[in-house]
Amino acid sequence: MTGPQNGAGERDRTGTQRGSTIELAGGFSVHDYRTKLKLLKDSGTTRTLENREGLLCPACEREFDRLFVTEEQTTSFETPAERPFCLARTDEKLLLCTH
């Protein structure tokens, strides 16, 4: 997927309110979405953020709850059992969206 299919507040074919999709073309910067994401944890190379404005997952285009972003080559994280998640990758970062 290369960018938002609907702008913030637009409705899709089913009439469902949709937010904007996180754009990955050219990389990902948390600063581009700082008004829509709340920083929960930051270790310098790994961040956990809360989706406060209904952003859509770049992998499945569904709204997500939390965003985990890392620049590390390997990392561990905890997510509750039976909680679906999606992965998205740029050249420099791995993004995990929990739903």
Coordinates of C-alpha atoms in Angstrom, one line a residue:
M1 CA 0.0 0.0 0.0
T2 CA 1.4 3.3 -0.9
G3 CA -0.4 6.0 1.1
P4 CA -3.9 6.9 2.2
Q5 CA -6.8 5.7 0.3
N6 CA -9.2 8.1 2.0
G7 CA -8.4 11.4 3.8
A8 CA -9.3 11.9 7.4
G9 CA -13.0 12.0 7.9
E10 CA -13.9 10.6 4.4
R11 CA -16.2 7.6 4.2
D12 CA -15.5 4.4 2.3
R13 CA -18.0 2.5 0.1
T14 CA -19.7 1.1 3.1
G15 CA -20.2 4.5 4.7
T16 CA -17.7 3.8 7.5
Q17 CA -15.7 6.8 8.8
R18 CA -12.0 6.3 8.0
G19 CA -8.9 8.0 9.2
S20 CA -5.6 8.4 7.3
T21 CA -3.2 5.6 6.7
I22 CA 0.4 5.8 7.9
E23 CA 2.5 6.6 4.9
L24 CA 5.7 4.5 4.4
A25 CA 7.0 5.7 1.1
G26 CA 10.3 7.4 1.7
G27 CA 10.5 6.0 5.2
F28 CA 8.7 6.6 8.5
S29 CA 9.1 9.4 11.0
V30 CA 7.1 9.6 14.2
H31 CA 7.3 13.4 14.0
D32 CA 5.1 13.3 10.9
Y33 CA 2.3 11.9 13.1
R34 CA 3.1 13.5 16.5
T35 CA -0.3 15.2 16.8
K36 CA -2.1 11.8 16.3
L37 CA 0.2 9.5 18.3
K38 CA 0.9 9.7 22.1
L39 CA 4.3 8.5 23.1
L40 CA 4.1 5.9 25.9
K41 CA 7.7 4.6 26.0
D42 CA 10.9 5.7 24.3
S43 CA 14.3 4.0 24.7
G44 CA 16.0 6.0 21.9
T45 CA 15.8 3.3 19.2
T46 CA 12.5 1.7 20.2
R47 CA 9.2 3.5 20.8
T48 CA 5.6 2.5 21.9
L49 CA 2.9 5.0 20.9
E50 CA -0.9 5.1 21.4
N51 CA -3.1 5.9 18.3
R52 CA -5.2 8.9 19.5
E53 CA -6.7 10.0 16.2
G54 CA -7.8 6.8 14.4
L55 CA -4.8 6.4 12.1
L56 CA -5.1 3.3 9.9
C57 CA -2.5 0.5 9.8
P58 CA -0.3 0.6 6.7
A59 CA -0.6 -3.2 6.3
C60 CA -4.3 -3.8 6.5
E61 CA -5.9 -0.3 6.6
R62 CA -7.8 -1.0 9.8
E63 CA -7.6 1.3 12.8
F64 CA -5.0 0.2 15.4
D65 CA -4.6 0.8 19.1
R66 CA -0.8 0.9 19.6
L67 CA 2.3 1.3 17.4
F68 CA 5.6 -0.2 18.3
V69 CA 8.5 1.2 16.2
T70 CA 12.1 0.0 16.4
E71 CA 15.4 0.7 14.6
E72 CA 17.0 -2.3 16.3
Q73 CA 17.9 -5.4 14.3
T74 CA 16.4 -7.6 17.0
T75 CA 14.0 -6.8 19.8
S76 CA 11.4 -8.4 22.1
F77 CA 8.0 -7.0 23.1
E78 CA 4.9 -8.2 24.9
T79 CA 1.5 -8.3 23.5
P80 CA -1.6 -9.9 25.0
A81 CA -2.6 -13.3 23.7
E82 CA -5.2 -13.4 20.9
R83 CA -4.5 -9.8 20.0
P84 CA -4.0 -9.5 16.2
F85 CA -1.1 -7.4 14.9
C86 CA 0.3 -6.3 11.6
L87 CA 3.9 -5.6 10.6
A88 CA 5.2 -3.0 8.2
R89 CA 8.8 -2.3 7.2
T90 CA 10.8 0.6 5.8
D91 CA 14.5 0.4 5.0
E92 CA 15.3 1.7 8.5
K93 CA 12.4 0.8 10.8
L94 CA 10.0 -2.0 11.6
L95 CA 6.5 -1.0 12.7
L96 CA 4.1 -3.3 14.6
C97 CA 0.4 -2.2 14.9
T98 CA -1.7 -4.0 17.5
H99 CA -5.5 -4.1 16.9

